[in-house]
Amino acid sequence: MVLADVNNDNHLDIITTNYSNASMGVLLGNGIGGFAAAARYSSSGPSESVAVADFNGDGYKDIATACLPFISVLMNNGASPGPAGTFGAPAQIPFPYFLTNALLAADVNDDGIQDIVLTDKALRLVSIFMGNLSGTFSQNRMVNFVQGSGAAYSALYDINNDYKLDLITVNPTAAPSPTVSVRPNISDLALNFVGNTMYISPPPTLDR
């Protein structure tokens, strides 16, 4: 589930994934804590992770969701044919891997276009699909992790103040203890994430 303003009325809306019936739910907010009934959109396959961003540069936020073995992208009808906050049929991006834990959207290479980042726990890799502003994507970067790290969730943030997004992953199945991996990005266009500094991340405990 994510919160985002998908119809440009300055109110947050709710976007959910519905694994059992292969659909997305969009609940438009009224700005005073209430939401309209959920509008359902097919995602073409069961999905659990979702990201919202303007993938085609028309000023309206679109939806991307992982429906293995592909990513479904639903474009916002806001610019045409309308109304804003409704979505077209899903377009599929092939993704031939089988255990995606997290999907996020970010401008990874600083070209002004939103990209899609997928984390695959089973294969221990992060795949980056570069946006083409037309709402299409090309996979041109995969970041592999050391054996046993088991990257499950990712974040992109400029952690060293060099104006480039760096890659951080949580590795809950790493041995002998869960870890957090940090890979600085030394080149926006090349997406050159170097090193793999790992920090011990103890499992959570209950406060008493």
Coordinates of C-alpha atoms in Angstrom, one line a residue:
M1 CA 0.0 0.0 0.0
V2 CA 1.1 3.5 -0.7
L3 CA -0.3 7.0 -0.2
A4 CA -0.1 9.5 -3.1
D5 CA -2.1 12.3 -4.7
V6 CA -3.1 10.6 -8.0
N7 CA -5.8 13.0 -9.1
N8 CA -3.9 16.3 -8.4
D9 CA -6.5 17.6 -5.9
N10 CA -3.9 18.1 -3.1
H11 CA -5.5 15.2 -1.1
L12 CA -3.7 12.0 -0.4
D13 CA -5.2 8.9 -1.9
I14 CA -4.7 5.2 -1.1
I15 CA -3.3 2.7 -3.6
T16 CA -3.4 -1.0 -2.6
T17 CA -2.5 -4.3 -4.1
N18 CA -4.9 -7.2 -4.1
Y19 CA -2.9 -10.4 -4.4
S20 CA -5.8 -12.9 -4.5
N21 CA -7.7 -11.3 -7.3
A22 CA -4.8 -9.8 -9.3
S23 CA -6.0 -6.2 -9.1
M24 CA -5.1 -2.8 -7.7
G25 CA -7.4 -0.7 -5.5
V26 CA -7.5 3.1 -5.7
L27 CA -9.4 5.0 -2.9
L28 CA -9.5 8.8 -3.6
G29 CA -9.2 11.0 -0.5
N30 CA -11.5 13.9 0.3
G31 CA -8.9 15.8 2.4
I32 CA -10.8 15.5 5.7
G33 CA -9.9 11.9 6.5
G34 CA -12.5 10.1 4.3
F35 CA -12.1 8.1 1.1
A36 CA -14.3 7.1 -1.8
A37 CA -15.1 3.5 -2.5
A38 CA -12.2 1.6 -4.0
A39 CA -12.0 1.6 -7.8
R40 CA -10.5 -1.7 -9.0
Y41 CA -8.0 -2.1 -11.8
S42 CA -6.6 -5.3 -13.2
S43 CA -2.8 -5.8 -12.6
S44 CA -2.7 -8.9 -14.9
G45 CA -1.3 -11.0 -12.1
P46 CA -1.0 -11.4 -8.3
S47 CA 1.1 -8.7 -6.7
E48 CA 2.3 -7.5 -3.3
S49 CA 4.5 -4.5 -3.9
V50 CA 3.5 -1.2 -5.5
A51 CA 5.1 2.1 -6.4
V52 CA 3.5 5.4 -7.6
A53 CA 5.3 8.0 -9.7
D54 CA 4.9 10.0 -12.9
F55 CA 6.5 7.7 -15.4
N56 CA 5.5 9.5 -18.6
G57 CA 6.0 13.1 -17.6
D58 CA 2.4 14.2 -18.0
G59 CA 2.1 15.6 -14.5
Y60 CA 0.0 12.7 -13.1
K61 CA 1.2 9.8 -11.0
D62 CA 1.1 6.4 -12.5
I63 CA 1.2 2.9 -10.8
A64 CA 3.7 0.1 -11.1
T65 CA 3.4 -3.2 -9.4
A66 CA 5.4 -6.5 -9.5
C67 CA 3.4 -9.4 -11.0
L68 CA 6.0 -12.0 -11.6
P69 CA 7.2 -12.8 -14.2
F70 CA 6.5 -9.2 -15.3
I71 CA 6.0 -5.7 -14.0
S72 CA 2.6 -4.1 -14.6
V73 CA 2.4 -0.3 -15.3
L74 CA -0.9 1.4 -15.2
M75 CA -0.9 4.9 -16.7
N76 CA -3.0 7.7 -15.1
N77 CA -5.8 9.0 -17.5
G78 CA -5.4 12.5 -16.1
A79 CA -3.9 14.1 -19.2
S80 CA -6.0 12.1 -21.6
P81 CA -8.7 10.8 -21.8
G82 CA -9.5 11.6 -18.2
P83 CA -10.6 11.8 -15.5
A84 CA -7.6 12.2 -13.3
G85 CA -7.1 9.4 -10.8
T86 CA -8.4 6.7 -13.1
F87 CA -6.0 4.3 -14.9
G88 CA -5.7 2.5 -18.2
A89 CA -5.0 -1.1 -18.9
P90 CA -1.7 -2.5 -17.5
A91 CA 1.3 -2.7 -19.8
Q92 CA 3.7 -5.5 -19.0
I93 CA 7.5 -5.3 -18.6
P94 CA 9.1 -8.8 -18.7
F95 CA 11.0 -9.7 -15.5
P96 CA 12.2 -13.3 -15.6
Y97 CA 12.9 -13.7 -11.9
F98 CA 10.7 -15.3 -9.3
L99 CA 10.8 -13.8 -5.8
T100 CA 10.5 -10.0 -5.8
N101 CA 10.3 -8.6 -2.3
A102 CA 10.1 -4.9 -3.0
L103 CA 9.5 -2.4 -5.8
L104 CA 10.2 1.3 -5.7
A105 CA 10.3 4.3 -8.0
A106 CA 13.1 6.8 -8.2
D107 CA 15.2 8.9 -10.6
V108 CA 18.3 6.7 -10.2
N109 CA 20.4 8.3 -12.9
D110 CA 19.3 11.9 -12.4
D111 CA 17.9 12.4 -15.9
G112 CA 14.6 13.7 -14.7
I113 CA 12.8 10.5 -15.5
Q114 CA 11.4 8.1 -13.0
D115 CA 12.9 4.6 -13.0
I116 CA 11.8 1.3 -11.3
V117 CA 13.9 -0.7 -8.9
L118 CA 13.2 -4.3 -7.9
T119 CA 14.7 -6.3 -5.2
D120 CA 14.9 -10.1 -5.5
K121 CA 15.7 -12.0 -2.3
A122 CA 16.1 -15.4 -3.9
L123 CA 18.7 -14.3 -6.5
R124 CA 20.3 -11.7 -4.2
L125 CA 20.1 -8.9 -6.7
V126 CA 18.6 -5.5 -7.4
S127 CA 17.4 -4.8 -10.9
I128 CA 17.0 -1.3 -12.2
F129 CA 14.7 -0.5 -15.1
M130 CA 15.4 2.8 -16.7
G131 CA 12.5 5.0 -17.6
N132 CA 12.1 6.4 -21.1
L133 CA 9.5 9.1 -20.4
S134 CA 7.1 7.5 -22.8
G135 CA 6.1 5.2 -19.9
T136 CA 8.3 2.4 -21.2
F137 CA 11.4 0.9 -19.5
S138 CA 14.6 -0.9 -20.3
Q139 CA 16.5 -3.1 -17.9
N140 CA 20.1 -2.1 -18.1
R141 CA 21.5 -2.5 -14.6
M142 CA 21.7 -5.4 -12.1
V143 CA 23.4 -5.1 -8.8
N144 CA 24.5 -8.4 -7.4
F145 CA 25.1 -9.1 -3.7
V146 CA 27.6 -11.5 -2.0
Q147 CA 26.5 -15.0 -1.4
G148 CA 24.3 -15.3 1.7
S149 CA 23.4 -11.6 1.9
G150 CA 19.8 -12.2 0.8
A151 CA 18.8 -8.6 -0.1
A152 CA 15.1 -8.3 0.7
Y153 CA 14.3 -4.6 0.7
S154 CA 15.9 -1.6 -0.9
A155 CA 16.1 2.2 -0.5
L156 CA 17.7 4.9 -2.6
Y157 CA 19.0 8.0 -0.8
D158 CA 21.9 10.4 -1.1
I159 CA 23.7 9.3 2.1
N160 CA 27.1 11.0 1.3
N161 CA 25.8 14.4 0.0
D162 CA 27.3 14.0 -3.5
Y163 CA 23.9 14.6 -5.2
K164 CA 23.7 10.9 -6.4
L165 CA 21.3 8.3 -5.1
D166 CA 23.1 5.5 -3.2
L167 CA 21.7 2.0 -2.7
I168 CA 20.9 0.6 0.7
T169 CA 19.5 -2.9 1.2
V170 CA 18.3 -4.9 4.2
N171 CA 19.5 -8.4 4.2
P172 CA 17.5 -10.4 6.8
T173 CA 18.8 -13.8 5.9
A174 CA 22.5 -13.0 5.9
A175 CA 24.7 -15.3 8.0
P176 CA 25.5 -15.2 10.9
S177 CA 23.4 -12.1 11.5
P178 CA 21.0 -9.9 9.5
T179 CA 22.8 -7.0 7.8
V180 CA 22.3 -3.7 6.1
S181 CA 24.4 -3.2 2.9
V182 CA 25.4 0.3 1.6
R183 CA 26.7 0.9 -1.9
P184 CA 27.6 4.5 -2.9
N185 CA 26.8 5.6 -6.5
I186 CA 29.8 7.1 -8.1
S187 CA 28.3 7.8 -11.5
D188 CA 24.7 8.7 -12.2
L189 CA 24.6 7.7 -15.8
A190 CA 26.7 4.5 -15.4
L191 CA 24.8 3.6 -12.2
N192 CA 28.1 2.5 -10.8
F193 CA 27.3 1.3 -7.3
V194 CA 30.7 0.4 -5.8
G195 CA 31.7 -1.6 -2.7
N196 CA 29.4 -3.4 -0.4
T197 CA 29.9 -2.1 3.1
M198 CA 27.8 -4.3 5.4
Y199 CA 26.6 -3.4 8.9
I200 CA 25.2 -5.8 11.5
S201 CA 21.5 -5.4 12.0
P202 CA 20.3 -7.4 15.0
P203 CA 16.9 -8.9 14.8
P204 CA 14.1 -6.8 16.4
T205 CA 13.2 -7.5 20.0
L206 CA 10.0 -6.7 21.9
D207 CA 10.1 -3.7 24.2
R208 CA 9.0 -4.6 27.8

